[in-house]
Amino acid sequence: MQIQNSRFRRILRHNVEALNFELTYKCNLSCRHCLQGSGEKRDMKPQLGTKAITSIIDQANSAGLIKKGINFTGGEPLLFRPDIFQLISHVRDSGKFTRLNTNGSWDRNPTDLVRELKKSGLTMLAISLDGLEQTHDKNRGKPGLFRRVMDIIESCQREALMVRVIATGVKEDEKQALIDLISNAGIYVDPDINTNGVNGTSYSGLGFKEEVDIGRSAKKLPRLPPEITWDDSLLHQQSLLCKGLGFVSPSFLHIAPDGGVRGCNFAPGLENLGNLANESLETIFERFPNDPVTKTFIDHIYRETGAITLAAKRLFRPKAYRQFSHPCTALAVLAKLIQGEKKDLDENSIMGLNLAVARSLGLY
């Protein structure tokens, strides 16, 4: 077992290529597809300070974990993390790629802010655009935001700052028009892009992103029991890009505002790998294969024990949830159930655990 554990520690070290810092869950918008959902409540926990974050970046750099760099996201870090420019500069001084996600709804002049971001050392600005003007402004709940985003994109072009346009949940009948709009604005569009999304990885330019029924997206769904098949077919659904490996050999480590670490982006609130507010990355790596969530996925995927199916039968109670269908949602639910599992759970306790998980993901 020790030899096998060493193997999975090596897999984790080899596969992690970047850190994704969720610097804050505070945001000035309430977007319809937001994964964080009720993340504002989780933001009441103490956040990692500047010194703690720069220390984590240094640890990760020394361990070779930021081959592709650092991503800063939120919430809206440009409004609620006044140290964002200092953090970007620290990554630049480490010689690594830095990306910042924003909704673009800040009050500052776009050109002035883009210049300051570039001066701080930002490599790429990632900005959201979820369709054409009427659709985007409606989804984001802010009239005029579409035109502001286009102004920011234009500023990035003038200042030679790379830009990534993230288009989430775009209507099928708007995709081609959005491709044409972005292309005409001088932004790179992957030649393999089509109305179903991007083939392969595109680090700049336009990229489509599908909605996952977690957080606010889940609230659009009818109140019906979820129809999920808890067997190997779950891990082979086309929309599940990681095939479950996000819990075993993630390419990103996602770090919550309070320091909680997880491998899956679609399981907000999960801190199964540990917490960097009170322990080191090295400690997290050492414990990694024995974490109950990780072990369940290792046993199922590598040892073919049917562990995911068995855990679902033991813990999952469909009546606790709204209808959901995306496989990422199913795996996020199961991971949070496994993390919350205690010894000798009775039926009432299991149902209570399911209700807590459902509420945390917006599925209740």
mmCIF file of C-alpha atoms in Angstrom:
data_model
loop_
_atom_site.group_PDB
_atom_site.id
_atom_site.type_symbol
_atom_site.label_atom_id
_atom_site.label_comp_id
_atom_site.label_asym_id
_atom_site.label_seq_id
_atom_site.Cartn_x
_atom_site.Cartn_y
_atom_site.Cartn_z
ATOM 1 C CA MET A 1 0.000 0.000 0.000
ATOM 2 C CA GLN A 2 2.852 2.388 0.818
ATOM 3 C CA ILE A 3 4.347 1.806 -2.635
ATOM 4 C CA GLN A 4 0.976 2.507 -4.242
ATOM 5 C CA ASN A 5 0.536 5.665 -2.171
ATOM 6 C CA SER A 6 3.940 6.892 -3.308
ATOM 7 C CA ARG A 7 2.854 6.278 -6.884
ATOM 8 C CA PHE A 8 -0.221 8.470 -6.512
ATOM 9 C CA ARG A 9 1.768 11.228 -4.815
ATOM 10 C CA ARG A 10 4.076 11.217 -7.846
ATOM 11 C CA ILE A 11 1.065 11.321 -10.185
ATOM 12 C CA LEU A 12 -0.282 14.381 -8.355
ATOM 13 C CA ARG A 13 3.049 16.202 -8.451
ATOM 14 C CA HIS A 14 3.505 15.416 -12.130
ATOM 15 C CA ASN A 15 -0.011 16.420 -13.203
ATOM 16 C CA VAL A 16 -0.510 19.686 -11.302
ATOM 17 C CA GLU A 17 0.391 22.492 -13.694
ATOM 18 C CA ALA A 18 -1.210 25.563 -12.125
ATOM 19 C CA LEU A 19 -2.906 26.999 -9.059
ATOM 20 C CA ASN A 20 -6.330 28.626 -9.230
ATOM 21 C CA PHE A 21 -6.763 31.105 -6.378
ATOM 22 C CA GLU A 22 -10.387 31.982 -5.632
ATOM 23 C CA LEU A 23 -9.372 35.164 -3.867
ATOM 24 C CA THR A 24 -12.871 36.153 -2.771
ATOM 25 C CA TYR A 25 -16.476 35.083 -3.279
ATOM 26 C CA LYS A 26 -17.665 38.683 -2.944
ATOM 27 C CA CYS A 27 -19.061 40.042 -6.181
ATOM 28 C CA ASN A 28 -21.098 43.003 -7.371
ATOM 29 C CA LEU A 29 -23.134 40.818 -9.782
ATOM 30 C CA SER A 30 -25.460 37.834 -9.376
ATOM 31 C CA CYS A 31 -24.899 35.978 -12.632
ATOM 32 C CA ARG A 32 -27.403 33.287 -13.525
ATOM 33 C CA HIS A 33 -24.786 30.594 -14.078
ATOM 34 C CA CYS A 34 -22.477 31.331 -11.120
ATOM 35 C CA LEU A 35 -21.020 28.150 -9.625
ATOM 36 C CA GLN A 36 -20.476 29.776 -6.257
ATOM 37 C CA GLY A 37 -24.182 30.271 -5.633
ATOM 38 C CA SER A 38 -24.251 31.024 -1.917
ATOM 39 C CA GLY A 39 -20.481 31.525 -1.808
ATOM 40 C CA GLU A 40 -20.935 34.897 -0.170
ATOM 41 C CA LYS A 41 -21.786 33.063 3.076
ATOM 42 C CA ARG A 42 -18.576 31.043 2.860
ATOM 43 C CA ASP A 43 -16.713 34.321 2.398
ATOM 44 C CA MET A 44 -17.484 35.146 6.015
ATOM 45 C CA LYS A 45 -14.551 32.906 6.964
ATOM 46 C CA PRO A 46 -11.167 34.655 7.338
ATOM 47 C CA GLN A 47 -9.474 35.048 3.954
ATOM 48 C CA LEU A 48 -5.853 34.253 3.192
ATOM 49 C CA GLY A 49 -3.819 37.426 3.434
ATOM 50 C CA THR A 50 -1.244 38.711 0.968
ATOM 51 C CA LYS A 51 1.700 37.206 2.835
ATOM 52 C CA ALA A 52 0.059 33.782 3.047
ATOM 53 C CA ILE A 53 -0.777 33.738 -0.672
ATOM 54 C CA THR A 54 2.709 34.781 -1.752
ATOM 55 C CA SER A 55 4.169 32.086 0.517
ATOM 56 C CA ILE A 56 1.926 29.442 -1.105
ATOM 57 C CA ILE A 57 3.010 30.633 -4.556
ATOM 58 C CA ASP A 58 6.656 30.307 -3.530
ATOM 59 C CA GLN A 59 6.061 26.796 -2.148
ATOM 60 C CA ALA A 60 4.290 25.768 -5.349
ATOM 61 C CA ASN A 61 7.019 27.243 -7.535
ATOM 62 C CA SER A 62 9.733 25.392 -5.615
ATOM 63 C CA ALA A 63 7.763 22.151 -5.960
ATOM 64 C CA GLY A 64 7.329 22.620 -9.729
ATOM 65 C CA LEU A 65 3.554 22.926 -9.502
ATOM 66 C CA ILE A 66 3.032 26.079 -11.545
ATOM 67 C CA LYS A 67 4.361 25.032 -14.932
ATOM 68 C CA LYS A 68 1.485 26.897 -16.603
ATOM 69 C CA GLY A 69 1.230 29.638 -14.006
ATOM 70 C CA ILE A 70 -1.284 31.124 -11.591
ATOM 71 C CA ASN A 71 -4.924 32.057 -12.135
ATOM 72 C CA PHE A 72 -6.599 34.627 -9.895
ATOM 73 C CA THR A 73 -10.383 34.620 -9.814
ATOM 74 C CA GLY A 74 -13.357 35.258 -7.552
ATOM 75 C CA GLY A 75 -15.971 36.687 -7.058
ATOM 76 C CA GLU A 76 -14.575 39.890 -8.472
ATOM 77 C CA PRO A 77 -10.981 40.355 -7.269
ATOM 78 C CA LEU A 78 -10.566 43.759 -8.925
ATOM 79 C CA LEU A 79 -13.236 45.139 -6.580
ATOM 80 C CA PHE A 80 -12.756 43.106 -3.419
ATOM 81 C CA ARG A 81 -9.022 42.298 -3.248
ATOM 82 C CA PRO A 82 -7.048 45.557 -3.030
ATOM 83 C CA ASP A 83 -3.816 43.524 -2.992
ATOM 84 C CA ILE A 84 -4.460 42.048 -6.455
ATOM 85 C CA PHE A 85 -1.745 44.127 -8.149
ATOM 86 C CA GLN A 86 0.781 43.104 -5.490
ATOM 87 C CA LEU A 87 -0.113 39.445 -5.985
ATOM 88 C CA ILE A 88 0.223 39.719 -9.770
ATOM 89 C CA SER A 89 3.638 41.375 -9.368
ATOM 90 C CA HIS A 90 4.802 38.568 -7.087
ATOM 91 C CA VAL A 91 3.940 35.950 -9.701
ATOM 92 C CA ARG A 92 5.720 38.033 -12.359
ATOM 93 C CA ASP A 93 8.826 38.198 -10.153
ATOM 94 C CA SER A 94 8.641 34.400 -9.877
ATOM 95 C CA GLY A 95 8.898 34.237 -13.661
ATOM 96 C CA LYS A 96 5.493 32.636 -14.143
ATOM 97 C CA PHE A 97 2.405 33.221 -16.270
ATOM 98 C CA THR A 98 -0.438 35.103 -14.539
ATOM 99 C CA ARG A 99 -4.097 35.181 -15.555
ATOM 100 C CA LEU A 100 -6.853 37.230 -13.913
ATOM 101 C CA ASN A 101 -10.597 36.556 -14.297
ATOM 102 C CA THR A 102 -12.980 39.514 -14.209
ATOM 103 C CA ASN A 103 -16.562 40.370 -15.092
ATOM 104 C CA GLY A 104 -15.453 43.827 -16.264
ATOM 105 C CA SER A 105 -18.022 45.745 -14.206
ATOM 106 C CA TRP A 106 -15.600 47.975 -12.319
ATOM 107 C CA ASP A 107 -15.871 51.774 -12.442
ATOM 108 C CA ARG A 108 -12.330 52.661 -13.494
ATOM 109 C CA ASN A 109 -11.416 53.766 -16.991
ATOM 110 C CA PRO A 110 -10.704 50.551 -18.962
ATOM 111 C CA THR A 111 -7.489 51.816 -20.569
ATOM 112 C CA ASP A 112 -6.045 53.063 -17.253
ATOM 113 C CA LEU A 113 -6.775 49.786 -15.473
ATOM 114 C CA VAL A 114 -5.492 47.621 -18.323
ATOM 115 C CA ARG A 115 -2.251 49.622 -18.305
ATOM 116 C CA GLU A 116 -1.889 49.153 -14.540
ATOM 117 C CA LEU A 117 -2.535 45.424 -14.848
ATOM 118 C CA LYS A 118 0.080 45.081 -17.556
ATOM 119 C CA LYS A 119 2.576 47.166 -15.578
ATOM 120 C CA SER A 120 2.003 44.868 -12.581
ATOM 121 C CA GLY A 121 3.011 41.916 -14.749
ATOM 122 C CA LEU A 122 -0.304 40.373 -15.797
ATOM 123 C CA THR A 123 0.080 37.975 -18.711
ATOM 124 C CA MET A 124 -3.580 37.579 -19.628
ATOM 125 C CA LEU A 125 -6.926 39.106 -18.724
ATOM 126 C CA ALA A 126 -9.832 36.642 -18.867
ATOM 127 C CA ILE A 127 -13.187 38.368 -19.286
ATOM 128 C CA SER A 128 -16.715 36.990 -19.539
ATOM 129 C CA LEU A 129 -19.027 37.463 -22.493
ATOM 130 C CA ASP A 130 -22.037 35.151 -22.459
ATOM 131 C CA GLY A 131 -23.635 36.029 -25.771
ATOM 132 C CA LEU A 132 -24.716 39.076 -27.723
ATOM 133 C CA GLU A 133 -25.595 42.373 -26.056
ATOM 134 C CA GLN A 134 -29.135 41.723 -24.846
ATOM 135 C CA THR A 135 -28.362 38.197 -23.653
ATOM 136 C CA HIS A 136 -25.159 39.098 -21.836
ATOM 137 C CA ASP A 137 -26.614 42.105 -20.023
ATOM 138 C CA LYS A 138 -29.675 40.086 -18.979
ATOM 139 C CA ASN A 139 -27.616 37.116 -17.747
ATOM 140 C CA ARG A 140 -25.351 39.403 -15.746
ATOM 141 C CA GLY A 141 -28.125 41.681 -14.507
ATOM 142 C CA LYS A 142 -26.287 44.845 -15.520
ATOM 143 C CA PRO A 143 -27.416 46.955 -18.505
ATOM 144 C CA GLY A 144 -24.525 48.323 -20.556
ATOM 145 C CA LEU A 145 -22.052 45.658 -19.416
ATOM 146 C CA PHE A 146 -21.690 44.127 -22.894
ATOM 147 C CA ARG A 147 -20.466 47.410 -24.359
ATOM 148 C CA ARG A 148 -18.105 47.910 -21.434
ATOM 149 C CA VAL A 149 -16.610 44.448 -21.959
ATOM 150 C CA MET A 150 -16.057 45.258 -25.619
ATOM 151 C CA ASP A 151 -14.297 48.495 -24.558
ATOM 152 C CA ILE A 152 -12.048 46.489 -22.216
ATOM 153 C CA ILE A 153 -11.213 44.036 -24.989
ATOM 154 C CA GLU A 154 -10.327 46.979 -27.230
ATOM 155 C CA SER A 155 -8.102 48.416 -24.467
ATOM 156 C CA CYS A 156 -6.310 45.074 -24.130
ATOM 157 C CA GLN A 157 -5.697 45.088 -27.870
ATOM 158 C CA ARG A 158 -4.222 48.611 -27.777
ATOM 159 C CA GLU A 159 -2.013 47.832 -24.770
ATOM 160 C CA ALA A 160 -0.904 44.455 -26.158
ATOM 161 C CA LEU A 161 -2.276 42.528 -23.178
ATOM 162 C CA MET A 162 -3.415 39.017 -24.060
ATOM 163 C CA VAL A 163 -7.125 38.457 -23.541
ATOM 164 C CA ARG A 164 -9.238 35.362 -23.050
ATOM 165 C CA VAL A 165 -12.964 35.700 -23.736
ATOM 166 C CA ILE A 166 -14.914 33.138 -21.691
ATOM 167 C CA ALA A 167 -18.376 32.532 -23.141
ATOM 168 C CA THR A 168 -20.529 30.523 -20.728
ATOM 169 C CA GLY A 169 -23.827 28.911 -21.665
ATOM 170 C CA VAL A 170 -24.131 30.769 -24.975
ATOM 171 C CA LYS A 171 -27.311 30.088 -26.916
ATOM 172 C CA GLU A 172 -26.781 27.933 -29.996
ATOM 173 C CA ASP A 173 -28.254 30.575 -32.283
ATOM 174 C CA GLU A 174 -25.795 33.196 -30.973
ATOM 175 C CA LYS A 175 -22.554 31.243 -31.086
ATOM 176 C CA GLN A 176 -21.583 31.952 -34.686
ATOM 177 C CA ALA A 177 -22.469 35.623 -34.343
ATOM 178 C CA LEU A 178 -20.284 35.837 -31.225
ATOM 179 C CA ILE A 179 -17.421 34.132 -33.066
ATOM 180 C CA ASP A 180 -17.724 36.701 -35.866
ATOM 181 C CA LEU A 181 -17.918 39.600 -33.394
ATOM 182 C CA ILE A 182 -14.804 38.542 -31.481
ATOM 183 C CA SER A 183 -12.898 37.768 -34.660
ATOM 184 C CA ASN A 184 -13.773 41.190 -36.110
ATOM 185 C CA ALA A 185 -12.516 42.790 -32.882
ATOM 186 C CA GLY A 186 -9.099 41.333 -33.676
ATOM 187 C CA ILE A 187 -9.231 38.607 -31.014
ATOM 188 C CA TYR A 188 -7.844 35.211 -31.885
ATOM 189 C CA VAL A 189 -10.421 32.513 -32.555
ATOM 190 C CA ASP A 190 -9.116 28.957 -32.590
ATOM 191 C CA PRO A 191 -9.485 27.613 -36.154
ATOM 192 C CA ASP A 192 -10.965 24.410 -34.732
ATOM 193 C CA ILE A 193 -13.682 26.251 -32.860
ATOM 194 C CA ASN A 194 -17.248 25.274 -33.746
ATOM 195 C CA THR A 195 -20.737 25.745 -32.348
ATOM 196 C CA ASN A 196 -20.126 22.912 -29.887
ATOM 197 C CA GLY A 197 -17.057 24.509 -28.345
ATOM 198 C CA VAL A 198 -13.286 24.303 -28.634
ATOM 199 C CA ASN A 199 -11.398 21.223 -29.752
ATOM 200 C CA GLY A 200 -8.204 21.042 -27.764
ATOM 201 C CA THR A 201 -6.827 23.773 -25.510
ATOM 202 C CA SER A 202 -6.838 27.448 -26.378
ATOM 203 C CA TYR A 203 -5.018 29.662 -23.911
ATOM 204 C CA SER A 204 -6.104 32.976 -25.433
ATOM 205 C CA GLY A 205 -8.942 34.206 -27.577
ATOM 206 C CA LEU A 206 -12.537 33.014 -27.501
ATOM 207 C CA GLY A 207 -13.520 29.836 -25.673
ATOM 208 C CA PHE A 208 -16.982 28.436 -25.042
ATOM 209 C CA LYS A 209 -17.810 26.986 -21.639
ATOM 210 C CA GLU A 210 -20.924 24.978 -20.861
ATOM 211 C CA GLU A 211 -23.092 25.557 -17.821
ATOM 212 C CA VAL A 212 -22.982 23.002 -15.030
ATOM 213 C CA ASP A 213 -26.074 22.685 -12.850
ATOM 214 C CA ILE A 214 -24.415 23.846 -9.645
ATOM 215 C CA GLY A 215 -25.023 27.110 -7.797
ATOM 216 C CA ARG A 216 -27.351 29.570 -9.467
ATOM 217 C CA SER A 217 -27.640 27.444 -12.623
ATOM 218 C CA ALA A 218 -29.259 24.707 -10.552
ATOM 219 C CA LYS A 219 -32.068 27.032 -9.502
ATOM 220 C CA LYS A 220 -33.410 27.045 -13.050
ATOM 221 C CA LEU A 221 -34.163 23.323 -12.847
ATOM 222 C CA PRO A 222 -37.541 21.788 -11.960
ATOM 223 C CA ARG A 223 -38.003 20.186 -8.551
ATOM 224 C CA LEU A 224 -37.778 16.564 -9.624
ATOM 225 C CA PRO A 225 -35.571 13.725 -8.335
ATOM 226 C CA PRO A 226 -32.226 13.633 -10.197
ATOM 227 C CA GLU A 227 -31.823 10.918 -12.797
ATOM 228 C CA ILE A 228 -28.216 9.791 -12.431
ATOM 229 C CA THR A 229 -26.833 6.316 -13.122
ATOM 230 C CA TRP A 230 -24.119 5.619 -10.571
ATOM 231 C CA ASP A 231 -21.993 3.211 -12.589
ATOM 232 C CA ASP A 232 -19.031 3.294 -14.982
ATOM 233 C CA SER A 233 -21.157 4.992 -17.647
ATOM 234 C CA LEU A 234 -21.139 8.133 -15.470
ATOM 235 C CA LEU A 235 -17.387 8.537 -15.970
ATOM 236 C CA HIS A 236 -17.664 8.088 -19.728
ATOM 237 C CA GLN A 237 -20.182 10.814 -20.485
ATOM 238 C CA GLN A 238 -18.828 13.132 -23.168
ATOM 239 C CA SER A 239 -19.343 16.296 -21.143
ATOM 240 C CA LEU A 240 -17.203 14.953 -18.257
ATOM 241 C CA LEU A 241 -13.846 16.036 -19.609
ATOM 242 C CA CYS A 242 -11.789 14.852 -16.635
ATOM 243 C CA LYS A 243 -13.364 11.367 -16.498
ATOM 244 C CA GLY A 244 -13.242 11.639 -12.723
ATOM 245 C CA LEU A 245 -9.488 12.247 -12.615
ATOM 246 C CA GLY A 246 -9.994 15.727 -11.186
ATOM 247 C CA PHE A 247 -10.163 13.998 -7.800
ATOM 248 C CA VAL A 248 -7.107 11.800 -8.417
ATOM 249 C CA SER A 249 -4.675 13.606 -10.713
ATOM 250 C CA PRO A 250 -5.897 17.191 -11.180
ATOM 251 C CA SER A 251 -4.031 19.599 -13.441
ATOM 252 C CA PHE A 252 -5.197 22.531 -11.267
ATOM 253 C CA LEU A 253 -5.300 22.898 -7.504
ATOM 254 C CA HIS A 254 -8.224 25.150 -6.587
ATOM 255 C CA ILE A 255 -7.684 27.245 -3.472
ATOM 256 C CA ALA A 256 -10.693 28.825 -1.748
ATOM 257 C CA PRO A 257 -10.491 32.285 -0.113
ATOM 258 C CA ASP A 258 -9.970 30.686 3.322
ATOM 259 C CA GLY A 259 -7.209 28.355 2.050
ATOM 260 C CA GLY A 260 -9.242 25.186 1.458
ATOM 261 C CA VAL A 261 -7.769 23.046 -1.325
ATOM 262 C CA ARG A 262 -9.588 20.792 -3.774
ATOM 263 C CA GLY A 263 -8.875 19.259 -7.169
ATOM 264 C CA CYS A 264 -12.313 19.732 -8.749
ATOM 265 C CA ASN A 265 -13.471 23.186 -9.810
ATOM 266 C CA PHE A 266 -17.123 22.096 -9.703
ATOM 267 C CA ALA A 267 -17.233 21.250 -6.001
ATOM 268 C CA PRO A 268 -17.210 24.652 -4.249
ATOM 269 C CA GLY A 269 -16.887 24.318 -0.505
ATOM 270 C CA LEU A 270 -15.039 20.997 -0.751
ATOM 271 C CA GLU A 271 -11.739 21.145 1.149
ATOM 272 C CA ASN A 272 -10.857 17.468 0.966
ATOM 273 C CA LEU A 273 -7.135 18.001 0.302
ATOM 274 C CA GLY A 274 -6.535 20.244 3.296
ATOM 275 C CA ASN A 275 -6.277 23.919 4.173
ATOM 276 C CA LEU A 276 -3.264 26.109 3.406
ATOM 277 C CA ALA A 277 -4.148 28.549 6.183
ATOM 278 C CA ASN A 278 -2.662 26.121 8.682
ATOM 279 C CA GLU A 279 -0.598 23.557 6.763
ATOM 280 C CA SER A 280 1.929 23.413 3.947
ATOM 281 C CA LEU A 281 1.561 22.126 0.416
ATOM 282 C CA GLU A 282 4.032 19.391 1.322
ATOM 283 C CA THR A 283 1.747 18.167 4.111
ATOM 284 C CA ILE A 284 -1.203 18.124 1.715
ATOM 285 C CA PHE A 285 0.761 16.100 -0.841
ATOM 286 C CA GLU A 286 1.885 13.609 1.781
ATOM 287 C CA ARG A 287 -1.663 12.959 2.982
ATOM 288 C CA PHE A 288 -3.266 13.050 -0.469
ATOM 289 C CA PRO A 289 -3.737 9.308 -1.269
ATOM 290 C CA ASN A 290 -5.379 8.614 2.089
ATOM 291 C CA ASP A 291 -8.009 11.324 1.838
ATOM 292 C CA PRO A 292 -11.422 9.522 1.756
ATOM 293 C CA VAL A 293 -12.578 11.308 -1.415
ATOM 294 C CA THR A 294 -9.314 10.676 -3.237
ATOM 295 C CA LYS A 295 -9.183 7.076 -2.071
ATOM 296 C CA THR A 296 -12.722 6.377 -3.330
ATOM 297 C CA PHE A 297 -11.860 7.653 -6.808
ATOM 298 C CA ILE A 298 -8.490 5.857 -6.847
ATOM 299 C CA ASP A 299 -10.169 2.601 -5.865
ATOM 300 C CA HIS A 300 -12.840 2.979 -8.550
ATOM 301 C CA ILE A 301 -10.709 4.242 -11.442
ATOM 302 C CA TYR A 302 -7.402 2.444 -10.882
ATOM 303 C CA ARG A 303 -8.340 -0.613 -8.833
ATOM 304 C CA GLU A 304 -11.744 -1.149 -10.499
ATOM 305 C CA THR A 305 -13.507 -1.927 -7.227
ATOM 306 C CA GLY A 306 -16.753 -0.101 -8.045
ATOM 307 C CA ALA A 307 -16.075 2.225 -5.111
ATOM 308 C CA ILE A 308 -18.013 5.161 -6.599
ATOM 309 C CA THR A 309 -21.111 3.038 -7.109
ATOM 310 C CA LEU A 310 -20.839 1.573 -3.591
ATOM 311 C CA ALA A 311 -20.360 5.019 -2.013
ATOM 312 C CA ALA A 312 -23.395 6.360 -3.898
ATOM 313 C CA LYS A 313 -25.570 3.457 -2.732
ATOM 314 C CA ARG A 314 -24.431 4.022 0.834
ATOM 315 C CA LEU A 315 -24.787 7.798 0.937
ATOM 316 C CA PHE A 316 -26.829 9.328 -1.904
ATOM 317 C CA ARG A 317 -30.517 10.111 -1.295
ATOM 318 C CA PRO A 318 -32.165 11.451 -4.511
ATOM 319 C CA LYS A 319 -35.136 13.044 -2.736
ATOM 320 C CA ALA A 320 -32.824 15.628 -1.164
ATOM 321 C CA TYR A 321 -32.103 17.251 -4.534
ATOM 322 C CA ARG A 322 -33.643 19.130 -7.404
ATOM 323 C CA GLN A 323 -33.283 17.423 -10.745
ATOM 324 C CA PHE A 324 -29.715 17.556 -12.042
ATOM 325 C CA SER A 325 -28.084 15.871 -14.987
ATOM 326 C CA HIS A 326 -24.479 16.972 -15.519
ATOM 327 C CA PRO A 327 -21.908 14.316 -14.532
ATOM 328 C CA CYS A 328 -19.706 16.983 -12.926
ATOM 329 C CA THR A 329 -22.611 17.773 -10.603
ATOM 330 C CA ALA A 330 -22.986 14.114 -9.695
ATOM 331 C CA LEU A 331 -19.301 13.745 -8.834
ATOM 332 C CA ALA A 332 -19.282 16.999 -6.846
ATOM 333 C CA VAL A 333 -22.303 15.795 -4.838
ATOM 334 C CA LEU A 334 -20.704 12.421 -4.150
ATOM 335 C CA ALA A 335 -17.368 13.966 -3.163
ATOM 336 C CA LYS A 336 -19.042 16.269 -0.651
ATOM 337 C CA LEU A 337 -21.078 13.380 0.745
ATOM 338 C CA ILE A 338 -17.933 11.280 1.205
ATOM 339 C CA GLN A 339 -16.132 14.174 2.860
ATOM 340 C CA GLY A 340 -19.020 14.683 5.290
ATOM 341 C CA GLU A 341 -19.482 10.992 6.083
ATOM 342 C CA LYS A 342 -19.044 9.977 9.722
ATOM 343 C CA LYS A 343 -18.914 6.536 11.282
ATOM 344 C CA ASP A 344 -22.219 4.886 12.187
ATOM 345 C CA LEU A 345 -24.446 7.312 10.272
ATOM 346 C CA ASP A 346 -28.113 6.458 10.705
ATOM 347 C CA GLU A 347 -30.705 7.165 8.004
ATOM 348 C CA ASN A 348 -31.708 10.527 9.477
ATOM 349 C CA SER A 349 -28.071 11.626 9.584
ATOM 350 C CA ILE A 350 -27.495 10.544 5.970
ATOM 351 C CA MET A 351 -30.565 12.490 4.850
ATOM 352 C CA GLY A 352 -29.369 15.521 6.805
ATOM 353 C CA LEU A 353 -25.967 15.279 5.141
ATOM 354 C CA ASN A 354 -27.610 15.130 1.711
ATOM 355 C CA LEU A 355 -29.727 18.188 2.464
ATOM 356 C CA ALA A 356 -26.654 20.128 3.578
ATOM 357 C CA VAL A 357 -24.793 19.180 0.390
ATOM 358 C CA ALA A 358 -27.838 20.029 -1.740
ATOM 359 C CA ARG A 359 -28.094 23.483 -0.174
ATOM 360 C CA SER A 360 -24.371 24.158 -0.564
ATOM 361 C CA LEU A 361 -24.540 23.445 -4.310
ATOM 362 C CA GLY A 362 -27.870 25.198 -4.939
ATOM 363 C CA LEU A 363 -29.574 21.852 -5.595
ATOM 364 C CA TYR A 364 -32.278 22.038 -2.930
#
